[in-house]
Short mmCIF file of C-alpha atoms in Angstrom, two decimals:
data_model
loop_
_atom_site.label_atom_id
_atom_site.label_comp_id
_atom_site.label_asym_id
_atom_site.label_seq_id
_atom_site.Cartn_x
_atom_site.Cartn_y
_atom_site.Cartn_z
CA MET N 15 -66.17 44.81 30.71
CA LYS N 16 -65.41 44.67 27.02
CA LYS N 17 -61.98 43.50 25.87
CA ASP N 18 -60.06 44.74 22.83
CA PHE N 19 -57.18 43.31 20.82
CA VAL N 20 -55.32 46.47 19.87
CA SER N 21 -51.92 45.16 20.98
CA ILE N 22 -50.40 41.77 21.69
CA ASP N 23 -49.98 43.17 25.21
CA ASP N 24 -53.79 43.25 25.61
CA PHE N 25 -53.65 39.48 26.17
CA THR N 26 -51.65 37.78 28.91
CA PRO N 27 -49.10 35.10 27.99
CA THR N 28 -51.62 32.43 29.04
CA GLN N 29 -54.33 34.01 26.90
CA LEU N 30 -51.94 34.18 23.92
CA HIS N 31 -51.07 30.53 24.37
CA ASP N 32 -54.79 29.72 24.46
CA LEU N 33 -55.33 31.74 21.26
CA ILE N 34 -52.78 29.56 19.46
CA LEU N 35 -54.45 26.39 20.76
CA LEU N 36 -57.90 27.68 19.79
CA ALA N 37 -56.76 28.68 16.30
CA GLY N 38 -55.34 25.19 15.79
CA TRP N 39 -58.55 23.54 17.00
CA LEU N 40 -60.71 25.71 14.74
CA LYS N 41 -58.45 24.83 11.82
CA SER N 42 -58.73 21.10 12.58
CA VAL N 43 -62.55 21.06 12.60
CA ARG N 44 -63.14 23.44 9.69
CA LYS N 45 -65.75 22.03 7.29
CA SER N 46 -66.11 18.89 9.38
CA ALA N 47 -69.00 17.56 11.43
CA ARG N 48 -67.42 19.20 14.50
CA ASP N 49 -67.34 22.68 12.95
CA ILE N 50 -69.20 25.32 14.95
CA ARG N 51 -71.20 28.43 14.11
CA PRO N 52 -71.82 30.07 17.47
CA LEU N 53 -72.18 33.67 16.26
CA ALA N 54 -75.46 33.38 14.34
CA GLY N 55 -77.22 36.74 14.28
CA ARG N 56 -74.04 38.64 15.24
CA SER N 57 -72.30 41.14 12.97
CA MET N 58 -68.87 42.65 12.48
CA ALA N 59 -67.97 45.98 10.87
CA MET N 60 -64.64 46.13 9.05
CA ILE N 61 -63.00 49.54 8.57
CA PHE N 62 -60.21 49.79 6.01
CA GLU N 63 -58.09 52.88 5.49
CA LYS N 64 -55.41 50.72 3.83
CA PRO N 65 -55.82 48.27 0.94
CA SER N 66 -56.00 44.65 2.00
CA LEU N 67 -56.16 41.10 0.68
CA ARG N 68 -55.38 38.71 3.56
CA THR N 69 -56.86 40.84 6.36
CA ARG N 70 -60.04 41.65 4.48
CA VAL N 71 -60.74 38.15 3.11
CA THR N 72 -59.83 36.24 6.26
CA PHE N 73 -61.77 38.47 8.65
CA GLU N 74 -64.91 38.34 6.52
CA LEU N 75 -64.64 34.58 6.08
CA ALA N 76 -63.86 34.12 9.78
CA MET N 77 -67.05 35.90 10.83
CA VAL N 78 -69.16 34.14 8.20
CA GLU N 79 -67.77 30.71 9.08
CA LEU N 80 -68.50 31.38 12.76
CA GLY N 81 -72.13 31.95 11.72
CA GLY N 82 -72.17 35.76 11.73
CA HIS N 83 -72.15 38.51 9.15
CA ALA N 84 -69.35 40.91 8.14
CA LEU N 85 -69.68 44.22 6.34
CA GLU N 86 -66.95 46.47 5.03
CA GLY N 87 -66.56 50.23 5.26
CA GLN N 88 -63.86 52.02 3.34
CA PRO N 89 -63.23 55.39 1.64
CA PRO N 90 -65.07 57.37 0.40
CA GLY N 91 -68.00 56.26 2.58
CA VAL N 92 -65.87 55.98 5.70
CA ARG N 93 -63.13 58.58 6.19
CA LEU N 94 -61.92 58.48 9.76
CA GLY N 95 -61.62 62.01 11.07
CA GLY N 96 -62.69 63.36 7.69
CA ARG N 97 -66.35 62.82 6.84
CA GLU N 98 -67.04 62.58 10.58
CA SER N 99 -64.99 62.38 13.74
CA VAL N 100 -63.58 59.07 14.98
CA PRO N 101 -65.66 59.21 18.22
CA ASP N 102 -68.85 59.87 16.25
CA LEU N 103 -68.14 56.94 13.94
CA ALA N 104 -67.47 54.70 16.95
CA ARG N 105 -70.71 55.74 18.66
CA ASN N 106 -72.70 54.97 15.52
CA LEU N 107 -71.17 51.54 15.00
CA GLU N 108 -71.76 50.43 18.58
CA ARG N 109 -75.52 50.86 18.02
CA TRP N 110 -75.57 48.50 15.04
CA VAL N 111 -72.89 45.80 15.18
CA ASP N 112 -71.28 43.53 17.76
CA ILE N 113 -67.56 43.85 17.02
CA VAL N 114 -65.30 46.04 14.87
CA VAL N 115 -61.99 45.41 13.11
CA ALA N 116 -59.99 48.42 11.92
CA ARG N 117 -57.04 48.46 9.52
CA VAL N 118 -55.71 52.00 9.75
CA TYR N 119 -52.62 54.13 9.29
CA LYS N 120 -52.15 55.36 12.85
CA ASN N 121 -52.15 53.61 16.21
CA ALA N 122 -53.82 56.69 17.69
CA THR N 123 -56.83 56.10 15.43
CA VAL N 124 -57.41 52.51 16.49
CA ARG N 125 -57.02 53.49 20.15
CA GLU N 126 -59.46 56.39 19.74
CA LEU N 127 -61.99 54.02 18.20
CA ALA N 128 -61.57 51.59 21.08
CA ALA N 129 -61.93 54.33 23.69
CA ASN N 130 -65.20 55.56 22.21
CA MET N 131 -67.16 52.35 21.71
CA ARG N 132 -68.53 49.72 24.04
CA LEU N 133 -67.80 46.98 21.50
CA PRO N 134 -64.66 44.84 21.25
CA LEU N 135 -62.21 46.34 18.77
CA ILE N 136 -59.59 44.37 16.83
CA ASN N 137 -56.52 46.04 15.40
CA GLY N 138 -56.30 44.74 11.83
CA LEU N 139 -53.05 46.71 11.36
CA CYS N 140 -51.69 50.13 12.25
CA ASP N 141 -48.29 51.80 12.11
CA MET N 142 -47.28 50.38 15.52
CA GLU N 143 -48.54 46.79 15.56
CA HIS N 144 -50.05 43.97 13.54
CA PRO N 145 -51.21 41.67 16.36
CA CYS N 146 -53.43 39.29 14.39
CA GLN N 147 -50.59 38.67 11.95
CA ALA N 148 -48.36 37.75 14.89
CA VAL N 149 -50.91 35.24 16.20
CA ALA N 150 -51.04 33.52 12.78
CA ASP N 151 -47.23 33.61 12.59
CA ILE N 152 -46.77 31.87 15.92
CA GLN N 153 -49.57 29.41 15.13
CA THR N 154 -47.53 28.46 12.05
CA VAL N 155 -44.32 28.18 14.07
CA CYS N 156 -46.11 26.01 16.63
CA GLU N 157 -47.46 23.67 13.94
CA LEU N 158 -44.04 23.24 12.34
CA ALA N 159 -42.06 22.96 15.58
CA GLY N 160 -44.38 20.44 17.20
CA PRO N 161 -43.25 19.33 20.68
CA ARG N 162 -40.16 21.56 20.44
CA PHE N 163 -42.34 24.67 20.71
CA PRO N 164 -41.59 27.23 22.11
CA HIS N 165 -37.91 26.26 22.25
CA VAL N 166 -37.04 27.42 18.73
CA ARG N 167 -35.03 30.29 17.27
CA LEU N 168 -36.82 32.75 15.01
CA ALA N 169 -34.85 35.36 13.07
CA PHE N 170 -36.61 38.47 11.78
CA ILE N 171 -34.64 40.21 9.02
CA GLY N 172 -35.70 43.65 7.84
CA ASP N 173 -37.55 46.73 8.98
CA GLY N 174 -38.34 47.24 12.67
CA ASN N 175 -41.94 47.89 11.74
CA ASN N 176 -45.41 46.98 13.05
CA VAL N 177 -44.93 43.28 12.27
CA CYS N 178 -41.59 43.26 14.04
CA ASN N 179 -43.06 45.04 17.08
CA SER N 180 -45.83 42.48 17.49
CA LEU N 181 -43.38 39.61 17.04
CA LEU N 182 -41.20 41.08 19.79
CA LEU N 183 -44.14 41.02 22.18
CA ILE N 184 -45.57 37.61 21.31
CA CYS N 185 -42.21 35.84 21.22
CA GLY N 186 -41.27 37.43 24.52
CA ALA N 187 -44.59 36.43 26.08
CA LEU N 188 -44.43 32.81 24.92
CA GLY N 189 -40.73 32.18 25.50
CA LEU N 190 -39.27 31.91 22.01
CA ASP N 191 -35.69 32.81 21.09
CA LEU N 192 -36.05 35.82 18.78
CA ALA N 193 -33.20 37.48 16.89
CA VAL N 194 -33.98 40.74 15.08
CA ALA N 195 -31.59 42.21 12.51
CA ASN N 196 -32.27 45.68 11.08
CA PRO N 197 -30.11 48.26 9.32
CA PRO N 198 -28.96 51.19 11.50
CA GLY N 199 -31.81 53.65 11.80
CA TYR N 200 -34.49 51.03 11.17
CA ALA N 201 -34.54 49.19 14.50
CA PRO N 202 -37.85 48.62 16.32
CA ARG N 203 -38.96 51.21 18.84
CA GLU N 204 -37.13 50.95 22.13
CA CYS N 205 -40.41 50.69 24.08
CA PHE N 206 -41.19 47.41 22.28
CA VAL N 207 -37.67 46.08 22.79
CA ALA N 208 -37.79 46.95 26.49
CA ARG N 209 -41.21 45.36 26.93
CA ALA N 210 -40.05 42.22 25.09
CA ARG N 211 -37.04 41.91 27.40
CA THR N 212 -39.33 42.14 30.41
CA LEU N 213 -41.57 39.43 28.97
CA CYS N 214 -38.54 37.24 28.19
CA ALA N 215 -37.39 37.53 31.80
CA ALA N 216 -40.67 35.95 32.89
CA SER N 217 -41.06 33.39 30.08
CA GLY N 218 -37.48 32.21 29.65
CA GLY N 219 -37.33 33.56 26.11
CA ARG N 220 -34.25 35.21 24.62
CA LEU N 221 -33.97 38.35 22.55
CA THR N 222 -31.15 39.59 20.33
CA VAL N 223 -31.34 42.89 18.45
CA CYS N 224 -28.49 43.55 16.03
CA HIS N 225 -27.53 45.02 12.66
CA ASP N 226 -26.06 41.81 11.16
CA PRO N 227 -28.39 39.43 9.27
CA ALA N 228 -25.81 36.65 9.46
CA GLU N 229 -25.69 36.88 13.25
CA ALA N 230 -29.47 36.67 13.49
CA VAL N 231 -29.89 33.80 11.01
CA ARG N 232 -27.02 31.61 12.24
CA GLY N 233 -28.65 28.44 13.59
CA ALA N 234 -32.20 29.80 13.22
CA ASP N 235 -35.12 27.41 12.79
CA PHE N 236 -37.37 30.08 11.27
CA ILE N 237 -36.35 33.03 9.10
CA TYR N 238 -38.95 35.77 8.69
CA THR N 239 -38.82 38.84 6.48
CA ASP N 240 -41.12 41.65 5.38
CA VAL N 241 -41.14 44.33 2.69
CA TRP N 242 -38.53 47.07 2.91
CA THR N 243 -41.04 49.78 1.99
CA SER N 244 -44.55 49.55 3.44
CA MET N 245 -47.69 51.39 2.33
CA GLY N 246 -47.33 55.07 3.11
CA GLN N 247 -43.51 54.98 2.87
CA GLU N 248 -43.23 55.21 -0.91
CA ALA N 249 -41.31 58.50 -0.73
CA GLU N 250 -38.58 56.64 1.22
CA LYS N 251 -38.26 53.79 -1.28
CA GLN N 252 -34.89 54.75 -2.78
CA ASN N 253 -33.24 55.34 0.60
CA ARG N 254 -34.70 52.15 2.00
CA GLU N 255 -33.51 50.03 -0.92
CA GLN N 256 -29.99 51.28 -0.30
CA ALA N 257 -30.17 50.72 3.46
CA PHE N 258 -31.63 47.20 3.20
CA ARG N 259 -29.57 45.92 0.27
CA SER N 260 -27.55 43.50 2.40
CA PHE N 261 -30.67 42.30 4.26
CA GLN N 262 -32.13 40.20 1.44
CA VAL N 263 -33.23 36.69 2.44
CA ASN N 264 -31.52 34.57 -0.20
CA ALA N 265 -29.88 31.16 -0.51
CA GLN N 266 -26.52 32.48 0.72
CA LEU N 267 -28.03 33.88 3.93
CA LEU N 268 -30.08 30.73 4.52
CA SER N 269 -26.95 28.58 4.34
CA LEU N 270 -26.26 29.83 7.88
CA ALA N 271 -29.62 28.66 9.25
CA ALA N 272 -30.37 25.34 10.93
CA LYS N 273 -30.36 22.40 8.53
CA GLU N 274 -34.12 22.00 8.90
CA HIS N 275 -35.42 25.54 8.69
CA TYR N 276 -38.51 27.33 7.43
CA VAL N 277 -38.99 30.68 5.73
CA LEU N 278 -41.87 33.01 6.63
CA HIS N 279 -43.17 36.25 5.12
CA CYS N 280 -46.34 38.17 6.08
CA LEU N 281 -46.97 39.10 2.40
CA PRO N 282 -47.32 40.76 0.00
CA ALA N 283 -43.74 40.08 -1.05
CA HIS N 284 -41.60 42.31 -3.24
CA ARG N 285 -39.78 39.51 -4.98
CA GLY N 286 -36.20 40.30 -5.79
CA GLU N 287 -35.98 42.83 -2.97
CA GLU N 288 -36.35 41.44 0.57
CA ILE N 289 -36.65 37.84 -0.67
CA THR N 290 -35.66 35.97 -3.81
CA ASP N 291 -37.92 33.81 -5.97
CA GLU N 292 -35.65 30.86 -5.24
CA VAL N 293 -36.39 31.17 -1.52
CA ILE N 294 -40.08 32.09 -1.46
CA ASP N 295 -40.90 29.33 -3.96
CA GLY N 296 -38.37 26.89 -2.49
CA PRO N 297 -38.78 23.78 -0.32
CA HIS N 298 -38.21 25.65 2.96
CA SER N 299 -40.92 28.26 2.33
CA ARG N 300 -44.09 28.12 4.40
CA VAL N 301 -45.38 31.58 3.57
CA PHE N 302 -48.69 30.35 2.13
CA ASP N 303 -49.32 28.07 5.11
CA GLN N 304 -48.72 31.19 7.19
CA ALA N 305 -51.22 33.15 5.06
CA GLU N 306 -53.79 30.35 5.41
CA ASN N 307 -53.47 30.55 9.18
CA ARG N 308 -54.62 34.16 9.14
CA LEU N 309 -58.15 32.76 8.76
CA HIS N 310 -57.91 30.50 11.79
CA ALA N 311 -56.13 33.12 13.90
CA GLN N 312 -58.85 35.69 13.10
CA LYS N 313 -61.51 33.18 14.12
CA ALA N 314 -59.76 32.56 17.42
CA VAL N 315 -59.45 36.28 18.18
CA ILE N 316 -63.09 37.01 17.28
CA LEU N 317 -64.41 34.11 19.34
CA SER N 318 -62.21 34.95 22.33
CA LEU N 319 -63.57 38.51 22.38
CA MET N 320 -67.22 37.73 21.62
CA ASP N 321 -67.77 34.48 23.54
CA PRO N 322 -64.89 34.02 26.00
CA ALA N 323 -66.68 31.23 27.90
CA LEU N 324 -67.04 29.13 24.75
CA ALA N 325 -63.47 29.94 23.71
CA GLU N 326 -62.22 28.73 27.09
CA ARG N 327 -64.16 25.48 26.78
CA LEU N 328 -62.79 24.85 23.29
CA VAL N 329 -59.24 25.54 24.47
CA ARG N 330 -59.67 22.85 27.13
CA GLU N 331 -60.85 20.46 24.43
CA ALA N 332 -57.95 21.40 22.17
CA GLY N 333 -55.50 20.76 24.99
CA LYS N 334 -56.69 17.20 25.68
#
């Protein structure tokens, strides 16, 4: 049976752990004599309803560096549910390519695509989750934490959005200590919080959801933020700026973090809003390492879906 990566919850905790190991191994051998290109002759279609830099570049490069070919479809040529129905688009693509990644506005769209094609589908972003971003995020945390992983505290400051939802699930699954601070009215969906608590109960992770950035950041090893106003929310910009004003990641807030701490951001950043120049360009920032890891995380996801036997063998090698 085909496997999709629509949600972090599509992979078990063990499979998520293996994804992190695989991403690290692929990063370590990139452009070396041990580099691999197992997907020669295979192709990936990329569907973009939303503009993209990191998702678009890293997915195309990931497929090319694995030996395959990637092609992009975006408006006006591809209009999901407009020019043709989502099921019809899915049934066309499955006749031509081997895997599809979709960056769309609505979770219902990515799930409808997955339900109507026999190919693996990767969620490149939707309004509910950003699972590939979360894999790259935790890969970065793992690299920086070293043997302490997963026993670290990560604070997410900002909107309870798709990025936050995926972090809740992956941190819960892998046993991290996650503290989420959002303004009232902007907390993550309760279904994600409840699922994260269930995962924490099994993994030994801890979850705090609050409205106080200081409470979340106090003693944190990693401080993560995201834009206050995402694409499609422009009409809410003024209200959001007022609600999030005290949620800026700045030097004063970071003074409460652990002495050795790191700052993360999924990018693009609205400098001077959710994060200051001093912080994003400062010595604790690892946001561009995090962005680099999108490439290796995408490779790991693609390979795990397209050649799970090879992925499993490489994970064993990475774990030696």
